[in-house]
Amino acid sequence: QLPHASLEHLAASLGSDLNFFLNRQTAAICEGRGEKVKGITCRSGLPVVLARPLAGLSTAAVFQELHDSEIADDGSTATAASVLSQHHWAQLQNTTTNALQAAALRRSPAVNSTLRALENAAGIRPTMSGSGTTCFVVCRSFRHARIVAQRMRQSRFEGIVLPTLGW
């Protein structure tokens, strides 16, 4: 295992929106362009596996690809916040959304491959973080997260896989 400072450095090198996944106390609901962050206390941490393909994706290109019809408040943000605060991890797969995901999928086949690989490894629907290309899946437990990360590493997935740590 890497020291926490090394994990923070690695996460920052993968994408500026990833360090909050390493925080022991807080998850966050991000809205708007990601600039609206609502911290949520998760006393036991959050069992997540992050996966990033080797190919990158331009944030500007994703926003150029975004259609107005893909930006909507469907109420899932409030539901996700409630599920997170109550530690009902299994329900998160039905509440996490990212309005940029469809645009990113149109721009990068690697995002689609990453999402498929995570879903195959976890048996749970993953989503994308920010404007891509990092994807994540909230697992049923920290043990499940370690198993999913191991499955990803053993698969033909070409990229970086990082489970969050359990406390």
mmCIF file of N, CA, C and O in Angstrom, residues 11-20:
data_model
loop_
_atom_site.group_PDB
_atom_site.id
_atom_site.type_symbol
_atom_site.label_atom_id
_atom_site.label_comp_id
_atom_site.label_asym_id
_atom_site.label_seq_id
_atom_site.Cartn_x
_atom_site.Cartn_y
_atom_site.Cartn_z
ATOM 1 N N ALA A 11 -3.435 10.582 -7.448
ATOM 2 C CA ALA A 11 -4.782 11.007 -7.843
ATOM 3 C C ALA A 11 -4.754 12.357 -8.545
ATOM 4 O O ALA A 11 -5.416 12.550 -9.572
ATOM 5 N N ALA A 12 -3.975 13.297 -8.029
ATOM 6 C CA ALA A 12 -3.883 14.623 -8.645
ATOM 7 C C ALA A 12 -3.285 14.547 -10.041
ATOM 8 O O ALA A 12 -3.658 15.308 -10.935
ATOM 9 N N SER A 13 -2.368 13.608 -10.256
ATOM 10 C CA SER A 13 -1.762 13.472 -11.583
ATOM 11 C C SER A 13 -2.732 12.862 -12.580
ATOM 12 O O SER A 13 -2.590 13.046 -13.790
ATOM 13 N N LEU A 14 -3.736 12.140 -12.093
ATOM 14 C CA LEU A 14 -4.732 11.515 -12.967
ATOM 15 C C LEU A 14 -5.854 12.471 -13.334
ATOM 16 O O LEU A 14 -6.449 12.346 -14.405
ATOM 17 N N GLY A 15 -6.194 13.384 -12.453
ATOM 18 C CA GLY A 15 -7.265 14.336 -12.708
ATOM 19 C C GLY A 15 -7.529 15.190 -11.487
ATOM 20 O O GLY A 15 -7.518 14.688 -10.360
ATOM 21 N N SER A 16 -7.782 16.458 -11.719
ATOM 22 C CA SER A 16 -7.906 17.395 -10.603
ATOM 23 C C SER A 16 -9.123 17.128 -9.734
ATOM 24 O O SER A 16 -9.196 17.606 -8.609
ATOM 25 N N ASP A 17 -10.082 16.372 -10.222
ATOM 26 C CA ASP A 17 -11.298 16.120 -9.443
ATOM 27 C C ASP A 17 -11.247 14.818 -8.645
ATOM 28 O O ASP A 17 -12.242 14.394 -8.083
ATOM 29 N N LEU A 18 -10.104 14.177 -8.554
ATOM 30 C CA LEU A 18 -10.048 12.852 -7.937
ATOM 31 C C LEU A 18 -9.674 12.834 -6.465
ATOM 32 O O LEU A 18 -10.002 11.888 -5.765
ATOM 33 N N ASN A 19 -9.002 13.853 -5.967
ATOM 34 C CA ASN A 19 -8.526 13.785 -4.587
ATOM 35 C C ASN A 19 -9.640 13.639 -3.567
ATOM 36 O O ASN A 19 -9.428 13.052 -2.509
ATOM 37 N N PHE A 20 -10.823 14.141 -3.853
ATOM 38 C CA PHE A 20 -11.870 13.994 -2.844
ATOM 39 C C PHE A 20 -12.244 12.535 -2.625
ATOM 40 O O PHE A 20 -12.761 12.163 -1.585
#
